[in-house]
Amino acid sequence: MTDPVQSPGPVETIDLEALGSWIEDRRWYSSKSRHINAIDIDEIARIADQPPLVLLLVETRFASGSHELYQLPLAFLPTRDAGDRTVVGAADDLVAVDAVADPDLIRDLLRRIEENFSLDTEEGQFRFQR
């Protein structure tokens, strides 16, 4: 099944500096000794609407000129509903949280994987597979 990517919504206003800082603090960040100089969101796939769940393809760049790519599943929640979740960044009146850290938020992504789902983008395609 292939669907076109829907409007990315709140991602457009996320604080990229805060996102970069959050990435640097993750255990899976592979360049622990290097600071991210710049960050770009290369692709956005909207996976679910309520709450907005998106998969970002993010490019992090370093002073050396090299870069790394990361796939980040983020959910956007009203600030009052964030609870004790780690906030990745703010976007409008919502906060972005790590969807992987919460079973209720990541469920839609897992369904897409189970269905071998695909989303077409302007640059290519996201394919969800085991």
Coordinates of C-alpha atoms in Angstrom, one line a residue:
M1 CA 0.0 0.0 0.0
T2 CA 1.3 3.4 -0.9
D3 CA -0.1 6.7 0.3
P4 CA 1.0 10.2 -0.4
V5 CA 2.6 12.1 2.5
Q6 CA 0.2 14.3 4.3
S7 CA 0.8 17.8 5.5
P8 CA 3.6 17.7 8.1
G9 CA 1.8 20.1 10.4
P10 CA 3.7 21.2 13.5
V11 CA 7.1 20.0 12.3
E12 CA 7.6 23.1 10.3
T13 CA 7.9 25.2 13.5
I14 CA 10.1 22.9 15.6
D15 CA 13.2 24.4 17.2
L16 CA 16.1 22.8 15.2
E17 CA 18.7 23.8 17.8
A18 CA 16.7 22.1 20.6
L19 CA 16.3 19.0 18.3
G20 CA 20.1 18.9 17.7
S21 CA 20.8 19.1 21.4
W22 CA 18.3 16.4 22.1
I23 CA 20.0 14.1 19.5
E24 CA 23.4 14.7 21.0
D25 CA 22.1 13.5 24.4
R26 CA 20.7 10.2 23.1
R27 CA 22.5 6.9 23.7
W28 CA 22.2 6.0 20.0
Y29 CA 23.9 9.2 18.8
S30 CA 27.0 7.8 17.1
S31 CA 29.3 10.8 17.2
K32 CA 29.5 11.4 20.9
S33 CA 32.8 13.3 20.7
R34 CA 31.4 15.8 18.0
H35 CA 29.0 18.7 18.3
I36 CA 26.3 19.1 15.7
N37 CA 26.9 22.4 13.9
A38 CA 23.8 22.3 11.7
I39 CA 20.7 20.2 11.3
D40 CA 18.2 19.9 8.5
I41 CA 15.0 18.0 8.2
D42 CA 15.3 16.3 4.8
E43 CA 12.0 14.4 4.7
I44 CA 8.8 14.2 6.7
A45 CA 6.3 11.4 6.7
R46 CA 3.1 11.8 8.7
I47 CA 2.1 8.5 10.2
A48 CA -0.9 9.3 12.3
D49 CA -3.1 12.3 13.0
Q50 CA -4.2 12.0 16.6
P51 CA -1.9 12.7 18.1
P52 CA 0.3 13.9 15.2
L53 CA 3.0 11.2 14.7
V54 CA 5.7 11.9 12.2
L55 CA 8.8 10.2 11.0
L56 CA 11.6 12.6 10.3
L57 CA 14.7 12.0 8.2
V58 CA 17.2 14.4 9.8
E59 CA 20.7 15.3 8.6
T60 CA 23.1 16.4 11.2
R61 CA 26.3 18.2 10.0
F62 CA 29.6 18.7 11.7
A63 CA 32.4 21.3 11.5
S64 CA 34.5 18.7 9.5
G65 CA 32.0 18.8 6.7
S66 CA 30.7 15.3 7.3
H67 CA 27.2 14.4 8.2
E68 CA 24.9 11.7 9.6
L69 CA 21.3 10.7 8.9
Y70 CA 18.8 9.8 11.6
Q71 CA 15.2 8.6 11.5
L72 CA 13.2 10.2 14.3
P73 CA 9.6 9.2 15.2
L74 CA 8.2 12.2 17.0
A75 CA 4.7 12.7 18.4
F76 CA 3.2 16.2 19.0
L77 CA 1.2 16.7 22.1
P78 CA -0.4 19.7 23.9
T79 CA 2.0 20.9 26.5
R80 CA -0.4 19.9 29.3
D81 CA -0.4 16.3 28.0
A82 CA 3.3 15.8 27.9
G83 CA 3.4 14.6 31.5
D84 CA 6.9 13.2 32.4
R85 CA 7.8 12.5 28.8
T86 CA 11.1 13.9 27.5
V87 CA 10.4 17.0 25.4
V88 CA 12.4 17.1 22.2
G89 CA 11.3 20.6 21.2
A90 CA 8.3 22.9 21.0
A91 CA 6.2 23.7 17.9
D92 CA 3.5 26.3 18.2
D93 CA 1.3 25.3 21.1
L94 CA 2.5 21.7 21.0
V95 CA 5.6 19.8 22.3
A96 CA 7.5 17.2 20.3
V97 CA 8.2 14.0 22.3
D98 CA 10.1 10.8 21.4
A99 CA 7.4 8.5 20.2
V100 CA 9.7 5.4 20.7
A101 CA 9.8 6.0 24.4
D102 CA 6.0 5.6 24.8
P103 CA 4.2 2.4 23.7
D104 CA 0.9 4.3 23.2
L105 CA 2.5 6.8 20.8
I106 CA 4.6 4.4 18.8
R107 CA 1.7 1.9 18.1
D108 CA 0.8 3.5 14.7
L109 CA 4.4 3.2 13.5
L110 CA 4.4 -0.5 14.5
R111 CA 1.1 -1.0 12.6
R112 CA 2.7 0.5 9.5
I113 CA 5.7 -1.9 9.8
E114 CA 3.3 -4.9 10.2
E115 CA 1.4 -3.8 7.0
N116 CA 4.6 -3.3 4.9
F117 CA 3.2 0.2 4.4
S118 CA 4.8 2.8 2.0
L119 CA 4.5 6.6 1.9
D120 CA 5.6 8.5 -1.2
T121 CA 7.4 11.8 -0.7
E122 CA 8.7 14.5 -3.0
E123 CA 12.2 13.0 -2.8
G124 CA 11.4 9.3 -2.6
Q125 CA 9.5 6.9 -0.4
F126 CA 9.4 5.8 3.2
R127 CA 8.9 2.0 3.4
F128 CA 8.0 0.4 6.6
Q129 CA 9.2 -3.2 6.8
R130 CA 10.3 -5.8 9.3

